[in-house]
Amino acid sequence: MAAAPAARELTQNPLQKTWEPYDNGLPAGHSAQRGVCMTNCPTLIVMVGLPARGKTYISKKLTRYLNWIGVPTKEFNVGQYRRDLVKKYKSFEFFLPDNEEGLKIRKQCALAALNDVRQYLSEENGHVAVFDATNTTRERRETIYKFGEENGYKTFFVESVCVDPEVIAANIVQVKLGSPDYVDCSNDEATEDFMKRIECYKNSYETLDETLDKDLSYIKIMDVGRSYLVNRVMDHIQSRIVYYLMNIHVTPRSIYLCRHGESELNLKGRIGGDPGLSVRGKEFAKSLAQFINEQNIKDLKVWTSQMKRTIQTAEALGVPYEQWKVLNEIDAGVCEEMTYEEIQENYPLEFALRDQDKYRYRYPKGESYEDLVQRLEPVIMELERQENVLVICHQAVMRCLLAYFLDKPAEQLPYLKCPLHTVLKLTPVAYGCKVESIFLNVEAVNTHRDKPENVDISRPTEDALVTVPAHQ
Amino acid sequence: MTNCPTLIVMVGLPARGKTYISKKLTRYLNWIGVPTKEFNVGQYRRDLVKKYKSFEFFLPDNEEGLKIRKQCALAALNDVRQYLSEENGHVAVFDATNTTRERRETIYKFGEENGYKTFFVESVCVDPEVIAANIVQVKLGSPDYVDCSNDEATEDFMKRIECYKNSYETLDETLDKDLSYIKIMDVGRSYLVNRVMDHIQSRIVYYLMNIHVTPRSIYLCRHGESELNLKGRIGGDPGLSVRGKEFAKSLAQFINEQNIKDLKVWTSQMKRTIQTAEALGVPYEQWKVLNEIDAGVCEEMTYEEIQENYPLEFALRDQDKYRYRYPKGESYEDLVQRLEPVIMELERQENVLVICHQAVMRCLLAYFLDKPAEQLPYLKCPLHTVLKLTPVAYGCKVESIFLNVEAVNTHRDKPEVRIFFKLEDLMLVPPGTALIPC
């Protein structure tokens, strides 16, 4: 029995406030930080399905979700490789199973995409790659699986099966008619060609089979989520992917995001706390009620945090609402209820570190944006399940939610503009999200502080405070 | 989480894990705050037919047996109705074979009539090894077989399973396409999920897809004694005391001796748990959600100081320690919500050592030992003591190992609470009014 080695000393990372062991004064990087999910070896997600079954929709959405929760993910759309290689798309005949030239080019594109996958996962620190192509034959899937094995990736298949002609027609309208392939065609011409394109794949389509493919890890999504067949989930990330895919839907709806009305502390330029609404904040609440009424939204759910200012705002709507503690504003720890001037005066080092990496910076005894994303994940999951929802929250919280819907990376997230008294209406469309910004015509202070030019820890006070918005 | 009550209906031949799943699911739902109760029809049968004779009771042509079994099913459904419609239950788990479409239709209609959403959970397994292992784990010790040898019991039980096989109608993708269900195949190798209707069904599916039956142990302990523990202060982010460091070394030795296969080690992001893990000399993962309960304005105070500065808060905490939230802090109820991902990942994992904190450990322990909210904040989790939890049959075996390094006692029992005022009265008082206990 070996004697336990002498325990290493710990040092606290000044930015993230995490404790790390160090040897000879240098961080030893021994332990792992569990953000949300840990992947030991990279994961290769392989989409499977006929054209117009939602593969690209799922690929993009899944990629967006995984990146938001902190898992570096990238999608590789083979059709895009084909468009880059074959400058001009002529017709469905390119996809005929006996078109030698077409087959050659398509294989070349698939291999080029797989090569980029390898580079992303093995050389660029990617954790998950989503390989978006039809992959409708067992032979093609075997090739990809072998590629995964050779490179030490875990392979997980996501198949979308759908026979409902209405769904397919709707998909074609949403995302195919506007495709670069059909830029010179009328809608009717495009639809006709695309239907023939689908036919090209049907004869050789081998769906994932419970017996023949029993050793593969996969989820088969049937009829846009009515049912699922899940086989051999291998690890945490696959379990999270399955849970996410089982909660998303395509029913049209809108998500409304806004902050509480202006608060008493907002007026004084102070952050955090649990203040009530100012006079103008109460005005806003009434305007919000009117706006919501005029929108005539079907079955609207209203969510607030457990802080007084969001609840006061919701009260003005006169409808039931749900309070979520996880929607509370970011905890500024020792800086709670301070002005930026006071933070600069009392904690100039902290203030500079925050400007250096606003996403990862954790207030002493408080939280970081990175922490916020982790605690907001159940909100995102439930928003995916729901239909029309109004979320009345806070500046940092709203930035995190908005970054998820608009696919903004971590560096941009803490600087997204979420002004008071402004509702953002998000409506999913095609592969993304339409945003409408509606200012409800009640003046409020500006609480947005841009990143200043000088983020050095030795910077003078004026440089630190140059971007602080005006307040009482 | 639930607007109308949910009726979960188990489906499957005997020895397919229905009761195991029922009990585990019930435990999980209650822990996350969804009032849930299981109704085992076999238990109703044992209460009615005092002495079990043989498998012949279950023969499909045994009129007497069929009559009694139907009576039991109806009695259980009646209790379900009382629980969901009169006693504020949110979820009822109806644990019986329910292997015919006809029986399931009866139950579904019952659900509809009463305004319940019905969700079926079927367990399908053909692996003879799994079934044999189940029989050994939970059938041989059943009251039905208390006077039989193991061989006699096994033989009778196998014949009992045969009684069901001919009439077994598994959930079918086409015939049952309008029902909401999950079909679990081969102890979780694959799942068929159909028409998940709402949030609670989605959570149930996620949970069922993450649990497994591979034997393993979960080790729970607190950090070594800290500098603030010595001073009787709560919270903060202190380092280990001299004895705390001793404990860390003892823990390393203990873990080595246990010779655990592929042990994962988890800590919080507070210095004292990380210092403890460092002594083990193995990789560990830091989870922020494992941090100790946030005592808000009371952080780093002694109980005496809390009594002096916040006597009202202190009294309120003793009145309902589970729901009480420190000002600018958290409650045990909040803690359970933030620990749910830890429980989910513990279910996925195999051998794990969790080095955490008193309140956190109480919450995790309450989940594994099925302790209700009232008891949770008073569970004993002393310093320098490892709890080894090993799933067995329908529950969890606990071994408590004190690692022989003395430490202060940080456990505060519920004092005899003399109520000078009621919580409801307080809510009507204008803010800022001084309160004088009478």
mmCIF file of C-alpha atoms in Angstrom, chain A residues 168-396:
data_model
loop_
_atom_site.group_PDB
_atom_site.id
_atom_site.type_symbol
_atom_site.label_atom_id
_atom_site.label_comp_id
_atom_site.label_asym_id
_atom_site.label_seq_id
_atom_site.Cartn_x
_atom_site.Cartn_y
_atom_site.Cartn_z
ATOM 1 C CA ILE A 168 -42.422 17.570 -45.598
ATOM 2 C CA ALA A 169 -44.220 20.167 -47.705
ATOM 3 C CA ALA A 170 -43.918 22.692 -44.873
ATOM 4 C CA ASN A 171 -40.189 21.979 -44.536
ATOM 5 C CA ILE A 172 -39.670 22.534 -48.220
ATOM 6 C CA VAL A 173 -41.409 25.903 -48.025
ATOM 7 C CA GLN A 174 -39.486 26.957 -44.893
ATOM 8 C CA VAL A 175 -35.949 26.054 -45.870
ATOM 9 C CA LYS A 176 -35.656 24.673 -49.385
ATOM 10 C CA LEU A 177 -37.333 27.258 -51.583
ATOM 11 C CA GLY A 178 -34.873 29.869 -50.326
ATOM 12 C CA SER A 179 -31.857 27.596 -50.758
ATOM 13 C CA PRO A 180 -28.976 28.754 -52.995
ATOM 14 C CA ASP A 181 -29.749 25.675 -55.110
ATOM 15 C CA TYR A 182 -33.056 27.177 -56.206
ATOM 16 C CA VAL A 183 -32.206 30.853 -56.419
ATOM 17 C CA ASP A 184 -33.227 31.083 -60.086
ATOM 18 C CA CYS A 185 -36.341 28.928 -59.887
ATOM 19 C CA SER A 186 -39.950 29.634 -59.207
ATOM 20 C CA ASN A 187 -41.443 28.062 -56.089
ATOM 21 C CA ASP A 188 -43.295 25.464 -58.141
ATOM 22 C CA GLU A 189 -40.192 24.518 -60.118
ATOM 23 C CA ALA A 190 -38.161 24.245 -56.933
ATOM 24 C CA THR A 191 -40.738 22.109 -55.165
ATOM 25 C CA GLU A 192 -41.076 19.772 -58.121
ATOM 26 C CA ASP A 193 -37.325 19.342 -58.424
ATOM 27 C CA PHE A 194 -36.892 18.808 -54.712
ATOM 28 C CA MET A 195 -39.562 16.117 -54.548
ATOM 29 C CA LYS A 196 -37.683 14.261 -57.302
ATOM 30 C CA ARG A 197 -34.491 14.724 -55.318
ATOM 31 C CA ILE A 198 -36.067 12.972 -52.350
ATOM 32 C CA GLU A 199 -37.112 10.108 -54.633
ATOM 33 C CA CYS A 200 -33.469 9.558 -55.595
ATOM 34 C CA TYR A 201 -32.705 8.511 -52.037
ATOM 35 C CA LYS A 202 -35.768 6.432 -51.257
ATOM 36 C CA ASN A 203 -34.796 3.175 -52.947
ATOM 37 C CA SER A 204 -31.486 2.831 -51.156
ATOM 38 C CA TYR A 205 -32.718 4.137 -47.780
ATOM 39 C CA GLU A 206 -31.892 1.754 -44.926
ATOM 40 C CA THR A 207 -33.417 3.073 -41.732
ATOM 41 C CA LEU A 208 -31.694 2.293 -38.397
ATOM 42 C CA ASP A 209 -32.890 -1.170 -37.494
ATOM 43 C CA GLU A 210 -33.503 -2.512 -33.983
ATOM 44 C CA THR A 211 -31.819 -5.806 -34.849
ATOM 45 C CA LEU A 212 -29.238 -5.030 -37.517
ATOM 46 C CA ASP A 213 -28.021 -1.895 -35.717
ATOM 47 C CA LYS A 214 -28.443 -3.111 -32.152
ATOM 48 C CA ASP A 215 -24.820 -2.375 -31.245
ATOM 49 C CA LEU A 216 -24.890 1.247 -32.364
ATOM 50 C CA SER A 217 -25.738 4.207 -30.152
ATOM 51 C CA TYR A 218 -28.594 6.184 -31.630
ATOM 52 C CA ILE A 219 -31.873 7.986 -31.289
ATOM 53 C CA LYS A 220 -34.538 7.625 -33.923
ATOM 54 C CA ILE A 221 -36.961 10.537 -33.940
ATOM 55 C CA MET A 222 -40.333 9.666 -35.451
ATOM 56 C CA ASP A 223 -42.948 12.043 -36.765
ATOM 57 C CA VAL A 224 -41.315 15.221 -35.512
ATOM 58 C CA GLY A 225 -41.119 13.959 -31.942
ATOM 59 C CA ARG A 226 -44.260 11.941 -31.451
ATOM 60 C CA SER A 227 -42.077 8.975 -30.532
ATOM 61 C CA TYR A 228 -38.421 8.080 -30.075
ATOM 62 C CA LEU A 229 -36.370 4.925 -30.150
ATOM 63 C CA VAL A 230 -33.208 5.261 -28.074
ATOM 64 C CA ASN A 231 -30.458 2.650 -28.180
ATOM 65 C CA ARG A 232 -27.290 2.238 -26.083
ATOM 66 C CA VAL A 233 -26.728 5.701 -24.651
ATOM 67 C CA MET A 234 -23.054 5.500 -23.684
ATOM 68 C CA ASP A 235 -22.236 8.542 -21.582
ATOM 69 C CA HIS A 236 -23.313 11.807 -20.004
ATOM 70 C CA ILE A 237 -23.172 13.944 -23.140
ATOM 71 C CA GLN A 238 -25.251 11.451 -25.146
ATOM 72 C CA SER A 239 -27.787 11.375 -22.312
ATOM 73 C CA ARG A 240 -28.021 15.198 -22.370
ATOM 74 C CA ILE A 241 -28.356 15.215 -26.159
ATOM 75 C CA VAL A 242 -31.204 12.684 -26.006
ATOM 76 C CA TYR A 243 -32.973 14.694 -23.290
ATOM 77 C CA TYR A 244 -32.651 17.888 -25.341
ATOM 78 C CA LEU A 245 -33.845 16.303 -28.588
ATOM 79 C CA MET A 246 -36.845 14.842 -26.772
ATOM 80 C CA ASN A 247 -37.887 18.257 -25.469
ATOM 81 C CA ILE A 248 -37.700 20.413 -28.597
ATOM 82 C CA HIS A 249 -40.678 20.879 -30.902
ATOM 83 C CA VAL A 250 -41.547 22.785 -34.044
ATOM 84 C CA THR A 251 -44.954 24.214 -33.136
ATOM 85 C CA PRO A 252 -44.947 27.914 -34.061
ATOM 86 C CA ARG A 253 -44.797 30.200 -31.039
ATOM 87 C CA SER A 254 -43.069 33.283 -29.685
ATOM 88 C CA ILE A 255 -40.914 33.920 -26.650
ATOM 89 C CA TYR A 256 -41.023 37.374 -25.107
ATOM 90 C CA LEU A 257 -38.055 38.495 -23.018
ATOM 91 C CA CYS A 258 -37.910 41.657 -20.970
ATOM 92 C CA ARG A 259 -36.442 43.004 -17.749
ATOM 93 C CA HIS A 260 -38.341 44.186 -14.710
ATOM 94 C CA GLY A 261 -39.426 47.831 -14.763
ATOM 95 C CA GLU A 262 -36.816 50.409 -13.707
ATOM 96 C CA SER A 263 -35.989 49.929 -10.009
ATOM 97 C CA GLU A 264 -35.049 52.340 -7.242
ATOM 98 C CA LEU A 265 -31.481 51.038 -7.312
ATOM 99 C CA ASN A 266 -31.284 51.338 -11.128
ATOM 100 C CA LEU A 267 -31.989 55.062 -10.673
ATOM 101 C CA LYS A 268 -29.022 55.361 -8.305
ATOM 102 C CA GLY A 269 -26.694 53.383 -10.550
ATOM 103 C CA ARG A 270 -26.462 50.573 -7.993
ATOM 104 C CA ILE A 271 -26.258 46.913 -8.984
ATOM 105 C CA GLY A 272 -28.163 43.947 -7.558
ATOM 106 C CA GLY A 273 -30.133 44.075 -4.335
ATOM 107 C CA ASP A 274 -33.855 43.417 -4.061
ATOM 108 C CA PRO A 275 -35.404 46.871 -4.590
ATOM 109 C CA GLY A 276 -38.917 47.733 -5.694
ATOM 110 C CA LEU A 277 -39.941 49.541 -8.870
ATOM 111 C CA SER A 278 -39.448 53.263 -9.343
ATOM 112 C CA VAL A 279 -42.350 55.448 -10.502
ATOM 113 C CA ARG A 280 -41.333 54.941 -14.130
ATOM 114 C CA GLY A 281 -40.890 51.241 -13.487
ATOM 115 C CA LYS A 282 -44.516 51.030 -12.413
ATOM 116 C CA GLU A 283 -45.485 52.951 -15.556
ATOM 117 C CA PHE A 284 -43.642 50.368 -17.612
ATOM 118 C CA ALA A 285 -45.476 47.531 -15.874
ATOM 119 C CA LYS A 286 -48.779 49.075 -16.929
ATOM 120 C CA SER A 287 -47.516 49.567 -20.500
ATOM 121 C CA LEU A 288 -46.377 45.961 -20.529
ATOM 122 C CA ALA A 289 -49.856 44.839 -19.504
ATOM 123 C CA GLN A 290 -51.348 46.842 -22.340
ATOM 124 C CA PHE A 291 -48.806 45.532 -24.841
ATOM 125 C CA ILE A 292 -49.440 41.933 -23.859
ATOM 126 C CA ASN A 293 -53.184 42.449 -24.147
ATOM 127 C CA GLU A 294 -52.851 43.935 -27.627
ATOM 128 C CA GLN A 295 -50.637 41.066 -28.776
ATOM 129 C CA ASN A 296 -53.535 38.715 -28.098
ATOM 130 C CA ILE A 297 -51.241 35.782 -27.371
ATOM 131 C CA LYS A 298 -52.722 32.318 -27.102
ATOM 132 C CA ASP A 299 -52.175 30.595 -23.734
ATOM 133 C CA LEU A 300 -49.337 32.877 -22.649
ATOM 134 C CA LYS A 301 -47.254 31.624 -19.701
ATOM 135 C CA VAL A 302 -45.576 34.314 -17.606
ATOM 136 C CA TRP A 303 -42.405 33.624 -15.637
ATOM 137 C CA THR A 304 -40.571 35.882 -13.183
ATOM 138 C CA SER A 305 -37.632 35.557 -10.813
ATOM 139 C CA GLN A 306 -38.118 35.563 -7.042
ATOM 140 C CA MET A 307 -36.958 39.165 -6.746
ATOM 141 C CA LYS A 308 -39.432 41.851 -5.890
ATOM 142 C CA ARG A 309 -38.927 43.964 -9.020
ATOM 143 C CA THR A 310 -39.876 41.246 -11.513
ATOM 144 C CA ILE A 311 -42.826 40.125 -9.438
ATOM 145 C CA GLN A 312 -44.100 43.705 -9.117
ATOM 146 C CA THR A 313 -43.863 43.978 -12.899
ATOM 147 C CA ALA A 314 -45.808 40.748 -13.429
ATOM 148 C CA GLU A 315 -48.471 41.781 -10.933
ATOM 149 C CA ALA A 316 -49.508 44.592 -13.238
ATOM 150 C CA LEU A 317 -50.429 42.068 -15.923
ATOM 151 C CA GLY A 318 -53.254 40.623 -13.876
ATOM 152 C CA VAL A 319 -52.578 37.075 -15.015
ATOM 153 C CA PRO A 320 -51.121 34.043 -13.200
ATOM 154 C CA TYR A 321 -47.329 33.839 -13.251
ATOM 155 C CA GLU A 322 -44.673 31.394 -12.064
ATOM 156 C CA GLN A 323 -41.702 32.450 -9.930
ATOM 157 C CA TRP A 324 -38.333 30.784 -10.658
ATOM 158 C CA LYS A 325 -35.467 31.290 -8.209
ATOM 159 C CA VAL A 326 -32.994 30.385 -10.961
ATOM 160 C CA LEU A 327 -34.134 33.487 -12.877
ATOM 161 C CA ASN A 328 -32.718 35.716 -10.093
ATOM 162 C CA GLU A 329 -30.139 38.280 -11.189
ATOM 163 C CA ILE A 330 -26.444 37.408 -11.092
ATOM 164 C CA ASP A 331 -25.157 37.479 -7.519
ATOM 165 C CA ALA A 332 -22.587 40.260 -7.255
ATOM 166 C CA GLY A 333 -21.371 38.949 -3.877
ATOM 167 C CA VAL A 334 -19.433 41.597 -1.962
ATOM 168 C CA CYS A 335 -20.334 44.167 -4.641
ATOM 169 C CA GLU A 336 -24.088 43.852 -4.173
ATOM 170 C CA GLU A 337 -25.847 47.237 -4.139
ATOM 171 C CA MET A 338 -22.661 49.159 -4.999
ATOM 172 C CA THR A 339 -22.269 51.687 -7.778
ATOM 173 C CA TYR A 340 -19.527 51.044 -10.343
ATOM 174 C CA GLU A 341 -17.679 53.998 -8.811
ATOM 175 C CA GLU A 342 -17.759 52.278 -5.426
ATOM 176 C CA ILE A 343 -16.583 48.995 -6.908
ATOM 177 C CA GLN A 344 -13.673 50.819 -8.561
ATOM 178 C CA GLU A 345 -12.851 52.509 -5.261
ATOM 179 C CA ASN A 346 -13.091 49.411 -3.054
ATOM 180 C CA TYR A 347 -12.142 46.609 -5.438
ATOM 181 C CA PRO A 348 -10.109 48.105 -8.330
ATOM 182 C CA LEU A 349 -8.404 44.774 -9.023
ATOM 183 C CA GLU A 350 -11.712 42.931 -9.219
ATOM 184 C CA PHE A 351 -13.149 45.626 -11.463
ATOM 185 C CA ALA A 352 -10.239 45.279 -13.889
ATOM 186 C CA LEU A 353 -10.359 41.479 -13.894
ATOM 187 C CA ARG A 354 -14.037 41.660 -14.719
ATOM 188 C CA ASP A 355 -13.337 43.837 -17.740
ATOM 189 C CA GLN A 356 -10.628 41.405 -18.833
ATOM 190 C CA ASP A 357 -12.961 38.407 -19.018
ATOM 191 C CA LYS A 358 -16.497 39.401 -18.165
ATOM 192 C CA TYR A 359 -17.905 35.942 -19.023
ATOM 193 C CA ARG A 360 -15.724 33.933 -16.664
ATOM 194 C CA TYR A 361 -15.205 36.554 -13.973
ATOM 195 C CA ARG A 362 -16.834 35.566 -10.652
ATOM 196 C CA TYR A 363 -17.594 38.260 -8.070
ATOM 197 C CA PRO A 364 -16.046 37.464 -4.649
ATOM 198 C CA LYS A 365 -18.738 35.422 -2.871
ATOM 199 C CA GLY A 366 -20.846 35.826 -5.986
ATOM 200 C CA GLU A 367 -21.324 34.404 -9.455
ATOM 201 C CA SER A 368 -20.034 34.640 -12.996
ATOM 202 C CA TYR A 369 -21.940 34.698 -16.293
ATOM 203 C CA GLU A 370 -20.585 31.196 -16.762
ATOM 204 C CA ASP A 371 -22.293 30.169 -13.481
ATOM 205 C CA LEU A 372 -25.475 31.893 -14.635
ATOM 206 C CA VAL A 373 -25.616 29.830 -17.834
ATOM 207 C CA GLN A 374 -25.365 26.655 -15.799
ATOM 208 C CA ARG A 375 -28.222 27.611 -13.506
ATOM 209 C CA LEU A 376 -30.377 28.813 -16.412
ATOM 210 C CA GLU A 377 -30.156 25.543 -18.317
ATOM 211 C CA PRO A 378 -33.427 24.181 -16.858
ATOM 212 C CA VAL A 379 -35.129 27.414 -17.954
ATOM 213 C CA ILE A 380 -33.925 26.917 -21.517
ATOM 214 C CA MET A 381 -35.075 23.292 -21.438
ATOM 215 C CA GLU A 382 -38.518 24.290 -20.239
ATOM 216 C CA LEU A 383 -38.700 27.141 -22.762
ATOM 217 C CA GLU A 384 -38.056 24.559 -25.452
ATOM 218 C CA ARG A 385 -40.966 22.452 -24.168
ATOM 219 C CA GLN A 386 -43.353 25.383 -23.875
ATOM 220 C CA GLU A 387 -45.079 27.463 -26.487
ATOM 221 C CA ASN A 388 -45.873 31.154 -25.863
ATOM 222 C CA VAL A 389 -43.930 32.451 -22.863
ATOM 223 C CA LEU A 390 -43.118 35.881 -21.421
ATOM 224 C CA VAL A 391 -40.008 35.878 -19.217
ATOM 225 C CA ILE A 392 -39.657 38.923 -16.958
ATOM 226 C CA CYS A 393 -36.096 38.814 -15.686
ATOM 227 C CA HIS A 394 -32.875 40.800 -15.240
ATOM 228 C CA GLN A 395 -30.052 42.241 -17.335
ATOM 229 C CA ALA A 396 -27.426 39.505 -16.954
#
